XYZ file of C-alpha atoms in Angstrom:
683
model
C 32.373 -9.040 -10.079
C 30.655 -5.740 -10.808
C 29.614 -4.494 -14.281
C 31.913 -1.452 -14.352
C 31.874 -1.184 -18.138
C 28.103 -1.073 -18.150
C 28.119 1.549 -15.379
C 30.411 3.781 -17.435
C 28.006 3.493 -20.372
C 25.102 4.337 -18.039
C 26.880 7.479 -16.833
C 27.461 8.627 -20.411
C 23.807 8.040 -21.284
C 22.710 10.078 -18.248
C 25.076 12.900 -19.049
C 23.672 13.171 -22.562
C 20.086 12.805 -21.375
C 20.303 15.528 -18.748
C 21.438 18.218 -21.198
C 18.025 18.570 -22.886
C 16.275 18.061 -19.541
C 17.980 21.089 -18.049
C 17.469 23.178 -21.158
C 13.760 22.547 -21.614
C 12.438 24.815 -18.814
C 13.732 27.927 -20.569
C 11.986 26.957 -23.772
C 8.768 25.713 -22.217
C 5.450 27.370 -22.810
C 4.564 29.993 -20.192
C 1.496 28.253 -18.806
C 0.719 27.940 -15.130
C 1.570 24.491 -13.804
C -1.644 22.772 -12.819
C -0.655 19.193 -12.028
C 2.447 18.565 -9.932
C 2.237 21.661 -7.743
C -1.458 21.036 -7.111
C -1.059 17.396 -6.021
C -2.601 16.864 -2.607
C -0.316 15.371 0.053
C -0.848 14.591 3.725
C 2.371 13.230 5.266
C 4.460 16.415 5.458
C 2.008 18.274 7.729
C -0.456 15.567 8.880
C -3.153 17.486 6.976
C -4.173 17.417 3.326
C -2.474 20.296 1.494
C -1.364 21.204 -2.003
C 2.220 20.023 -2.332
C 3.357 23.460 -3.493
C 1.981 24.995 -0.262
C 4.187 22.758 1.904
C 7.888 23.671 2.190
C 8.816 20.004 2.647
C 9.393 18.144 -0.630
C 7.309 14.978 -0.898
C 7.872 12.252 -3.481
C 4.601 10.571 -4.437
C 4.446 7.121 -6.018
C 1.013 6.893 -7.617
C -1.209 3.855 -8.087
C -0.455 3.921 -11.821
C 3.274 3.730 -11.083
C 2.734 0.890 -8.604
C 0.790 -1.095 -11.196
C 3.488 -0.564 -13.828
C 6.390 -1.311 -11.491
C 6.357 -5.092 -11.884
C 7.203 -5.518 -8.178
C 5.156 -7.014 -5.359
C 6.267 -5.337 -2.120
C 7.101 -1.913 -0.726
C 10.797 -2.717 -0.438
C 11.284 -3.353 -4.143
C 9.089 -0.352 -4.961
C 11.262 1.995 -2.886
C 14.402 0.398 -4.285
C 13.185 1.084 -7.808
C 11.940 4.683 -7.497
C 13.322 6.333 -4.352
C 16.966 7.300 -3.937
C 18.411 6.533 -0.531
C 19.584 3.050 0.381
C 18.012 -0.351 -0.215
C 19.391 -3.295 1.783
C 17.667 -6.298 0.193
C 18.498 -9.849 1.271
C 17.202 -13.166 -0.089
C 13.792 -14.190 1.162
C 11.721 -11.709 3.112
C 14.096 -9.109 4.508
C 14.366 -5.616 2.999
C 15.397 -2.664 5.189
C 15.056 0.671 3.375
C 17.051 3.881 3.793
C 16.825 7.618 3.255
C 19.639 10.187 3.497
C 22.182 7.949 5.167
C 19.784 6.268 7.630
C 17.766 3.064 7.309
C 15.237 0.841 9.039
C 16.531 -1.852 11.389
C 18.390 -4.736 9.725
C 15.855 -7.272 11.054
C 12.837 -5.016 10.767
C 12.370 -4.074 14.434
C 10.105 -1.024 14.281
C 11.501 1.178 17.063
C 15.126 0.171 16.419
C 15.228 1.822 12.990
C 16.139 5.266 11.693
C 13.467 5.517 8.957
C 9.781 5.247 9.831
C 7.188 3.302 7.814
C 3.575 4.377 8.319
C 0.254 3.138 7.010
C -2.493 5.778 6.823
C -0.505 7.953 9.221
C 0.326 5.501 12.033
C 3.211 3.076 12.528
C 2.807 -0.145 10.583
C 4.753 -2.135 13.175
C 7.741 -3.257 11.099
C 10.769 -1.768 9.381
C 11.010 -4.723 6.989
C 9.515 -3.382 3.761
C 9.514 -6.838 2.115
C 6.588 -7.764 4.362
C 4.283 -5.082 2.985
C 2.109 -6.072 0.044
C 1.182 -3.426 -2.553
C -2.306 -4.561 -3.564
C -4.070 -2.320 -1.011
C -1.838 0.725 -1.517
C -3.331 3.681 -3.382
C -0.161 5.766 -3.245
C 3.089 6.110 -1.332
C 4.322 9.430 0.073
C 8.017 9.740 0.925
C 9.469 12.521 3.076
C 13.267 12.799 3.140
C 14.879 14.341 6.193
C 13.839 14.368 9.863
C 10.141 14.202 10.704
C 10.313 13.529 14.452
C 8.533 16.843 15.140
C 5.329 15.153 13.974
C 6.022 11.406 14.114
C 8.510 10.832 16.931
C 11.258 8.244 17.228
C 12.854 6.571 14.182
C 11.918 9.382 11.773
C 15.537 10.540 11.400
C 16.202 9.785 7.744
C 12.594 10.288 6.720
C 9.121 8.784 6.538
C 7.425 6.411 4.088
C 3.634 6.682 4.407
C 1.441 4.080 2.713
C -1.995 5.463 1.830
C -4.461 2.607 1.399
C -7.438 2.279 -0.923
C -10.711 3.359 0.679
C -13.232 2.290 -1.972
C -13.774 5.637 -3.679
C -15.563 5.413 -7.009
C -17.894 3.005 -8.754
C -18.698 -0.362 -7.179
C -16.770 -3.184 -8.830
C -13.993 -5.718 -8.496
C -11.443 -7.865 -10.251
C -10.160 -11.409 -10.529
C -6.654 -12.008 -11.789
C -3.654 -14.241 -11.958
C 0.030 -14.024 -12.783
C 2.626 -16.551 -13.835
C 6.354 -16.124 -14.250
C 9.912 -17.351 -14.002
C 11.058 -19.635 -11.163
C 7.592 -21.229 -10.904
C 6.066 -17.948 -9.790
C 2.297 -17.687 -9.604
C -0.207 -15.338 -8.045
C -3.986 -15.327 -7.751
C -5.943 -12.332 -6.519
C -9.486 -11.132 -6.019
C -10.529 -7.552 -5.160
C -13.788 -5.755 -4.641
C -14.982 -2.365 -3.542
C -16.537 0.961 -4.282
C -19.381 3.142 -3.137
C -22.324 0.953 -2.108
C -24.472 4.005 -1.373
C -24.057 7.588 -0.185
C -22.980 6.457 3.271
C -20.997 3.240 2.830
C -17.962 2.358 0.732
C -15.263 -0.304 1.017
C -12.264 -1.958 -0.569
C -11.088 -5.514 0.107
C -8.497 -7.788 -1.438
C -7.066 -11.269 -0.955
C -4.206 -12.955 -2.765
C -1.789 -15.873 -2.690
C 1.569 -15.840 -4.416
C 4.453 -18.262 -4.443
C 7.883 -18.409 -6.047
C 10.465 -21.185 -6.056
C 14.241 -21.075 -6.027
C 15.526 -18.404 -8.400
C 18.707 -18.250 -10.479
C 21.283 -15.481 -10.419
C 23.323 -14.502 -13.508
C 26.614 -15.964 -12.234
C 26.209 -18.890 -9.831
C 23.013 -20.506 -11.110
C 20.250 -21.754 -8.851
C 20.033 -20.072 -5.452
C 18.770 -23.083 -3.552
C 16.297 -22.481 -0.721
C 15.315 -18.972 -1.818
C 11.585 -19.636 -2.257
C 8.885 -17.396 -0.761
C 5.177 -17.932 -0.098
C 2.782 -15.083 0.740
C -0.879 -14.974 1.675
C -2.499 -11.562 2.170
C -5.971 -10.386 3.074
C -7.064 -6.876 3.988
C -9.359 -3.982 3.366
C -11.092 -0.812 4.497
C -14.738 -0.235 5.370
C -15.911 3.383 5.552
C -19.225 4.656 6.898
C -20.202 8.330 6.635
C -22.706 9.326 9.316
C -23.084 12.670 7.533
C -21.052 14.982 5.319
C -18.983 15.998 8.345
C -18.517 12.719 10.242
C -16.942 9.497 8.988
C -15.704 6.231 10.483
C -13.232 3.817 8.885
C -12.300 0.285 9.944
C -9.239 -1.183 8.240
C -6.605 -3.829 8.522
C -4.414 -6.427 6.889
C -2.950 -9.830 7.677
C -0.003 -11.376 5.829
C 1.064 -15.002 6.275
C 4.691 -14.897 5.108
C 7.172 -17.777 4.921
C 10.512 -18.042 3.170
C 13.697 -20.069 3.084
C 17.309 -19.137 3.814
C 19.945 -19.937 1.191
C 23.573 -20.432 2.117
C 26.944 -20.463 0.369
C 28.870 -23.761 0.468
C 32.372 -22.608 1.445
C 32.666 -18.852 1.649
C 30.844 -16.201 -0.321
C 30.812 -16.571 -4.143
C 31.450 -20.333 -4.142
C 28.202 -22.263 -4.685
C 24.853 -22.614 -2.969
C 24.027 -25.584 -0.728
C 20.978 -27.515 -1.873
C 20.581 -29.399 1.415
C 20.512 -26.240 3.532
C 16.797 -25.847 4.295
C 16.585 -23.359 7.155
C 13.418 -21.291 6.880
C 11.475 -18.545 8.618
C 8.015 -17.196 9.337
C 7.710 -13.407 9.116
C 3.955 -12.958 9.295
C 2.562 -9.548 10.168
C -0.742 -7.737 10.537
C -2.581 -4.708 11.862
C -6.054 -3.301 12.468
C -7.100 0.331 12.842
C -10.216 2.345 13.561
C -10.249 5.974 12.380
C -12.749 8.761 12.963
C -12.804 12.049 11.037
C -15.187 14.843 12.007
C -15.708 18.569 11.413
C -17.024 20.903 14.103
C -17.974 24.580 14.405
C -18.912 24.900 10.767
C -15.758 23.159 9.595
C -13.364 25.425 11.516
C -12.157 22.491 13.659
C -11.335 19.003 12.398
C -10.757 16.035 14.697
C -9.032 12.899 13.493
C -8.927 10.152 16.092
C -7.366 6.736 15.572
C -6.856 3.518 17.540
C -4.691 0.715 16.204
C -3.284 -2.717 16.972
C -0.030 -3.929 15.371
C 1.303 -7.494 15.365
C 4.625 -8.605 13.915
C 6.397 -11.989 14.055
C 9.966 -12.945 13.201
C 10.542 -16.679 13.627
C 13.745 -18.343 12.393
C 14.284 -22.124 12.139
C 18.068 -22.484 11.958
C 19.154 -26.001 12.892
C 21.233 -26.287 9.728
C 23.288 -23.322 10.875
C 24.496 -25.489 13.780
C 25.165 -28.598 11.706
C 21.874 -30.267 12.642
C 19.875 -32.074 9.977
C 16.612 -30.838 11.550
C 16.164 -27.074 10.948
C 13.516 -26.951 13.720
C 16.040 -28.026 16.367
C 17.243 -24.429 16.773
C 14.698 -21.631 16.741
C 14.433 -17.966 17.634
C 11.068 -16.204 17.723
C 10.136 -12.601 18.488
C 6.565 -11.323 18.535
C 5.902 -7.572 18.745
C 2.456 -6.339 19.777
C 1.581 -2.655 19.795
C -1.596 -0.956 20.999
C -1.825 2.733 20.243
C -4.064 5.737 19.825
C -3.388 8.970 17.962
C -5.531 12.114 17.966
C -5.066 15.423 16.209
C -7.151 18.590 16.129
C -6.811 21.126 13.320
C -8.158 24.608 13.941
C -8.506 26.953 10.977
C -8.117 30.126 13.041
C -8.078 32.469 10.030
C -7.861 32.130 6.267
C -4.085 32.284 6.603
C -3.355 30.517 9.906
C -4.011 26.895 10.922
C -3.064 25.321 14.226
C -2.675 21.561 14.644
C -2.255 19.897 18.030
C -2.500 16.317 19.166
C -1.198 13.414 21.188
C -0.044 9.828 20.713
C -0.041 6.982 23.248
C 1.528 3.612 22.452
C 2.573 0.443 24.220
C 4.845 -2.046 22.469
C 5.638 -5.420 24.000
C 8.237 -7.767 22.512
C 8.064 -11.416 23.574
C 11.112 -13.600 22.964
C 11.362 -17.371 22.567
C 14.215 -19.781 21.872
C 14.878 -23.455 21.122
C 18.307 -25.161 21.248
C 18.891 -28.867 20.611
C 15.090 -29.169 20.366
C 14.664 -27.900 23.949
C 13.386 -24.527 25.248
C 16.299 -22.083 25.526
C 17.212 -18.443 25.979
C 16.831 -16.371 22.789
C 19.491 -13.891 21.764
C 17.413 -10.879 22.901
C 15.199 -10.810 26.018
C 11.703 -9.413 26.158
C 11.220 -5.647 25.845
C 8.435 -3.248 26.780
C 7.927 0.362 25.627
C 5.418 2.948 26.800
C 5.431 6.125 24.724
C 3.362 9.258 25.366
C 3.739 12.227 23.047
C 2.323 15.718 22.496
C 2.789 17.584 19.217
C 1.864 21.004 17.859
C 2.207 22.696 14.485
C 1.386 26.188 13.234
C 0.935 26.831 9.502
C 1.006 30.358 8.135
C 0.044 31.311 4.547
C 1.093 34.935 4.070
C 1.085 37.530 1.273
C -1.855 36.009 -0.570
C -0.442 32.497 -0.089
C 2.896 33.402 -1.639
C 4.779 32.656 1.592
C 4.178 29.443 3.544
C 5.688 28.935 6.996
C 5.400 25.807 9.113
C 6.735 25.399 12.653
C 6.275 22.210 14.650
C 7.510 20.528 17.825
C 6.884 17.254 19.604
C 7.483 16.097 23.171
C 8.068 12.344 23.656
C 8.328 10.440 26.912
C 9.418 6.794 27.019
C 9.192 4.290 29.876
C 11.068 1.106 28.930
C 11.611 -2.244 30.613
C 13.810 -5.222 29.784
C 11.898 -8.414 30.580
C 12.827 -12.050 31.025
C 12.371 -14.099 27.835
C 9.452 -16.533 27.604
C 11.851 -19.522 27.461
C 15.168 -20.449 29.055
C 16.785 -19.581 32.363
C 19.324 -17.039 33.535
C 21.832 -17.056 36.391
C 20.341 -13.670 37.315
C 17.800 -11.349 35.716
C 16.661 -7.962 37.001
C 13.587 -6.632 35.174
C 14.691 -3.022 35.401
C 12.808 0.024 34.014
C 14.116 3.385 32.857
C 12.503 6.521 31.436
C 13.540 9.590 29.478
C 12.003 12.393 27.440
C 12.924 14.327 24.319
C 11.731 17.397 22.367
C 11.987 17.549 18.559
C 11.551 20.909 16.733
C 11.186 21.728 13.034
C 10.583 24.837 10.901
C 10.127 25.310 7.159
C 9.601 28.251 4.803
C 8.457 28.295 1.195
C 8.195 31.295 -1.161
C 6.312 31.085 -4.483
C 7.163 33.452 -7.336
C 6.152 34.110 -10.948
C 2.607 32.811 -10.694
C 3.764 29.672 -8.859
C 6.269 28.701 -11.542
C 9.134 28.986 -9.053
C 9.261 27.993 -5.413
C 12.130 28.609 -3.009
C 12.188 26.583 0.223
C 14.258 25.995 3.342
C 13.841 23.622 6.287
C 15.598 22.916 9.561
C 14.642 20.162 11.946
C 15.718 17.487 14.359
C 15.188 13.757 14.191
C 15.813 11.260 16.959
C 15.879 7.550 17.624
C 14.984 6.192 21.031
C 17.499 3.893 22.729
C 16.100 0.378 22.782
C 14.875 -0.994 26.097
C 17.833 -3.371 26.493
C 20.295 -0.554 25.719
C 18.830 1.429 28.623
C 17.667 -1.083 31.195
C 19.124 -4.571 30.614
C 20.566 -6.213 33.735
C 21.065 -9.974 33.389
C 23.786 -12.601 33.274
C 23.949 -15.000 30.303
C 25.686 -18.181 31.452
C 26.239 -19.666 27.977
C 28.112 -16.611 26.792
C 29.539 -15.850 30.259
C 28.543 -12.199 29.788
C 26.758 -9.718 32.048
C 24.464 -7.565 29.863
C 24.022 -4.183 31.501
C 22.044 -1.275 30.061
C 23.184 2.309 30.419
C 20.447 4.503 31.966
C 22.449 7.635 31.100
C 22.165 7.085 27.339
C 20.873 9.995 25.276
C 18.751 9.453 22.164
C 20.594 9.475 18.874
C 19.798 12.753 17.115
C 20.210 14.400 13.731
C 19.928 18.108 12.985
C 19.284 18.668 9.294
C 19.208 21.752 7.102
C 17.646 21.633 3.665
C 17.459 24.381 1.031
C 16.242 24.151 -2.524
C 13.989 25.318 -5.302
C 11.324 23.908 -7.614
C 10.502 24.939 -11.185
C 7.009 24.259 -12.523
C 6.666 24.778 -16.256
C 4.078 23.206 -18.492
C 6.122 20.262 -19.818
C 8.736 20.080 -17.054
C 8.992 19.949 -13.274
C 12.493 20.338 -11.829
C 13.314 20.019 -8.112
C 16.657 20.643 -6.440
C 17.633 20.250 -2.765
C 20.868 20.603 -0.843
C 20.934 18.908 2.550
C 23.322 18.990 5.489
C 22.902 16.658 8.474
C 24.810 16.608 11.752
C 24.367 13.200 13.356
C 25.161 13.094 17.076
C 25.220 10.702 20.039
C 25.465 7.485 18.047
C 24.823 4.514 20.344
C 27.529 1.849 20.128
C 28.259 -1.289 22.137
C 31.043 -1.380 24.701
C 32.581 -4.535 26.150
C 34.916 -4.473 29.126
C 36.093 -6.622 32.032
C 34.919 -5.988 35.592
C 36.129 -8.162 38.451
C 37.150 -10.871 36.002
C 33.712 -10.887 34.340
C 32.871 -9.682 30.820
C 30.352 -6.834 30.771
C 28.482 -5.722 27.642
C 26.859 -2.294 27.666
C 26.258 0.763 25.455
C 27.439 4.352 25.263
C 26.938 7.478 23.164
C 30.105 7.613 21.127
C 30.631 9.339 17.798
C 29.187 11.953 15.489
C 28.884 12.127 11.701
C 28.285 14.659 8.925
C 26.228 13.980 5.801
C 25.756 16.401 2.907
C 24.456 16.019 -0.608
C 22.028 16.942 -3.357
C 18.623 15.580 -4.372
C 17.421 16.285 -7.920
C 14.076 15.354 -9.424
C 12.976 15.863 -13.025
C 9.706 15.092 -14.814
C 9.349 15.951 -18.483
C 6.119 15.543 -20.491
C 7.666 14.641 -23.850
C 4.315 14.507 -25.617
C 3.618 18.174 -24.828
C 7.082 19.315 -25.875
C 7.184 17.417 -29.171
C 3.402 17.294 -29.799
C 3.394 13.513 -29.959
C 0.201 11.586 -30.841
C 0.628 9.484 -27.681
C 1.460 10.230 -24.047
C 5.119 10.042 -23.102
C 7.005 11.253 -20.053
C 10.556 10.961 -18.801
C 11.390 11.099 -15.090
C 14.555 10.892 -13.036
C 15.280 10.938 -9.294
C 18.917 11.516 -8.326
C 20.910 11.755 -5.115
C 24.587 12.698 -4.898
C 26.154 12.253 -1.459
C 29.112 14.643 -1.264
C 30.062 14.059 2.393
C 29.342 11.123 4.671
C 32.068 11.123 7.284
C 32.335 9.626 10.741
C 33.821 12.543 12.690
C 35.426 10.269 15.289
C 37.285 7.944 12.916
C 37.450 10.342 9.939
C 36.362 7.489 7.676
C 33.407 7.185 5.301
C 30.105 5.995 6.731
C 29.195 2.500 5.611
C 26.354 1.635 3.232
C 26.070 5.124 1.752
C 26.496 5.309 -2.027
C 28.307 8.132 -3.786
C 25.269 8.516 -6.016
C 21.953 6.932 -6.958
C 20.096 7.674 -10.197
C 16.697 6.160 -10.934
C 15.093 7.001 -14.252
C 12.165 5.894 -16.379
C 10.209 6.437 -19.576
C 6.406 6.098 -19.514
C 4.333 5.827 -22.675
C 0.636 5.362 -23.378
C -1.591 5.057 -26.423
C -5.283 4.211 -26.100
C -5.356 0.918 -24.127
C -1.614 0.331 -24.295
C 0.857 1.613 -21.696
C 4.464 0.854 -20.925
C 7.321 1.737 -18.626
C 11.057 1.293 -19.125
C 12.984 2.011 -15.920
C 16.616 2.021 -14.891
C 18.415 2.153 -11.544
C 22.078 3.032 -11.153
C 23.554 2.546 -7.660
C 26.997 3.992 -6.985
C 29.856 2.486 -4.976
C 29.731 2.369 -1.184
C 31.916 1.263 1.714
C 30.706 -1.911 3.421
C 31.686 -4.553 5.957
C 33.081 -7.723 4.379
C 31.938 -10.375 6.845
C 34.216 -12.987 5.266
C 37.373 -11.045 6.098
C 35.967 -8.718 8.800
C 37.431 -5.822 6.846
C 35.868 -2.643 5.459
C 36.006 -2.495 1.656
C 34.365 -0.780 -1.286
C 31.421 -2.455 -2.964
C 31.269 -1.489 -6.620
C 28.463 0.171 -8.555
C 25.706 -1.783 -10.293
C 22.626 -1.096 -12.386
C 19.603 -2.828 -13.888
C 16.701 -2.203 -16.298
C 13.036 -3.268 -16.050
C 10.312 -3.212 -18.709
C 6.539 -3.494 -18.200
C 3.784 -3.411 -20.841
C 0.043 -3.406 -20.209
C -2.921 -3.585 -22.577
C -6.528 -2.947 -21.584
C -9.254 -4.097 -23.968
C -12.963 -4.844 -24.183
C -13.575 -2.568 -21.154
C -13.056 -5.444 -18.726
C -9.853 -7.255 -19.607
C -6.255 -6.373 -18.888
C -3.108 -8.254 -19.842
C 0.272 -7.266 -18.428
C 3.814 -8.488 -18.826
C 7.144 -7.559 -17.233
C 10.753 -8.335 -17.964
C 12.780 -7.644 -14.835
C 16.558 -7.245 -14.983
C 16.157 -6.850 -18.723
C 19.851 -7.133 -19.635
C 20.670 -9.925 -17.156
C 23.025 -7.850 -15.010
C 24.421 -8.702 -11.578
C 22.176 -6.980 -9.042
C 23.543 -7.106 -5.510
C 21.999 -4.709 -3.004
C 23.939 -6.419 -0.194
C 27.296 -8.140 -0.631
C 26.817 -11.893 -1.021
C 23.096 -11.729 -1.839
C 22.793 -11.727 -5.622
C 19.315 -11.035 -6.977
C 17.571 -12.930 -9.799
C 18.772 -13.105 -13.372
C 16.549 -11.837 -16.192
C 13.036 -13.026 -15.376
C 9.530 -12.699 -16.762
C 5.984 -12.510 -15.543
C 2.641 -12.255 -17.334
C -0.763 -11.564 -15.855
C -4.412 -11.514 -16.899
C -7.114 -9.626 -14.986
C -10.870 -9.408 -15.470
C -12.443 -6.234 -14.065
C -16.162 -6.029 -13.330
């Protein structure tokens, strides 16, 4: 089932490739690194800083990389470049993971363990397949807990999507793409600086793909996807010190749901036409202003998030009408976030702020074409948070220290669903609070060619409202659902040490991490007075350790090539991932992940050859209800782009170049070798 021979070849290739990579720093020219260490990042500290001045390692996926990736959504982008865990299903469902934790399986924002942000605030979903890349200028990825600044769900890390703001010359583009499986896309963009005060960026696109084929079983019937996206940013500068931005995006997203005929790995059912609507959107208003001669900066933001998950699943119940059974959840969030940065001295900055959010989940159901109870009732969250961070730059900026903490308070309520009836339903509320600390230290040596760093911090995930406060009786299931008000948040304490080498042709980054995961929330079912009761409890701890390695090598500088060429590799090796209660391996955590690429460029021509190798992992086999090992797999992608006549651009990609079996989740094989070509006119 799995290409083990190919994986062995891949390992040999990597072993040979890494020898010169590790040897090059010693032979590199002794010039001060002026690119990677000087990249400006914002996610690690909530303020714009040089990456080398921040002890927390940040992986940045640039706009150039996004354009050369050949992928259309954030999920596939993370799966291609970021080591962690990618849990991609057919259609529009792609949870993403970092360091043993991942977003919720169905994309519920506050139920996940990795946080997705857009321009610094929650985007409202953990389903990365919903997020279109056309508006994204760059992606910043923080591995390890970030709850000290961002609150619940930031246990495994944070993915922050920085959108285009219209910087640069006024212009636009019109383009189209066509590819395998009847894929097409049309897009129009426009933006730039209209005058000294006003700039904008806006984009709209439609793309559609039909049923794809996998390398083994042929056509995956009912796997088509249709997307419609529109969004943008409008920025007005009142003066050099005061600026207002209005932004937002709406995505109309529909897809189908393929099914196996008789057990996994048999054949796909053509008549099975269940489908879903996973539309999503947001709007935000951001103010940035400097006061007291620039010593104090205020960033204030208000935002509205809307996310829908609507399944039409009549076929699942043997009904010829897929609309006869439906489940729909709509999440609406209203929030505001404010932070104040005070540059107290040239070497000390203090950041303080607060966040206030309300999330309401409405639930709907249909059974036998009649209104019915959905699986999950309605939920309501009120979150108020205070955070503070002190940044010290000592010894002429050779030592950087960051200490942060955040206080979160949650008030949660389980509400009656919008449809259906219950034998009894008590809309009960509960509240709790939590404090998350973090500290990091970085030391730069040898004219910033070497950096040593260490971090310690806590992440947490809030119990969901139904886990805390549910109190209702479900007659169909004959179960009393009862929340546990004594639940503690799930927490992770992580320690991270490492070093970075910055030489002229090569950047090398190494991190060792150790995470103690505590108070895992699990379900508990028991009998009380002859009635089945379903509740939750904190039960079980885990330990995760491993290594992250990142390498970037400018081949053109080393070998004095007449064209640009660079080799990069991101690697994670998980050495321990044990459930301390059962003494078994944690599920869905690979032994290793290695993602590598070669970029080249000459005049108007550029290209990228990339490879992903995903190691074995323990998983649940839902056919046998047994835990088993899922084997390793790998794939290659190739993208070429040519820009000519100042305005035109043609691009082509071959994805899954060698037609390998790609299976991020057991039973959900991804497409066979496929192609796409695109033509864009820029004006």
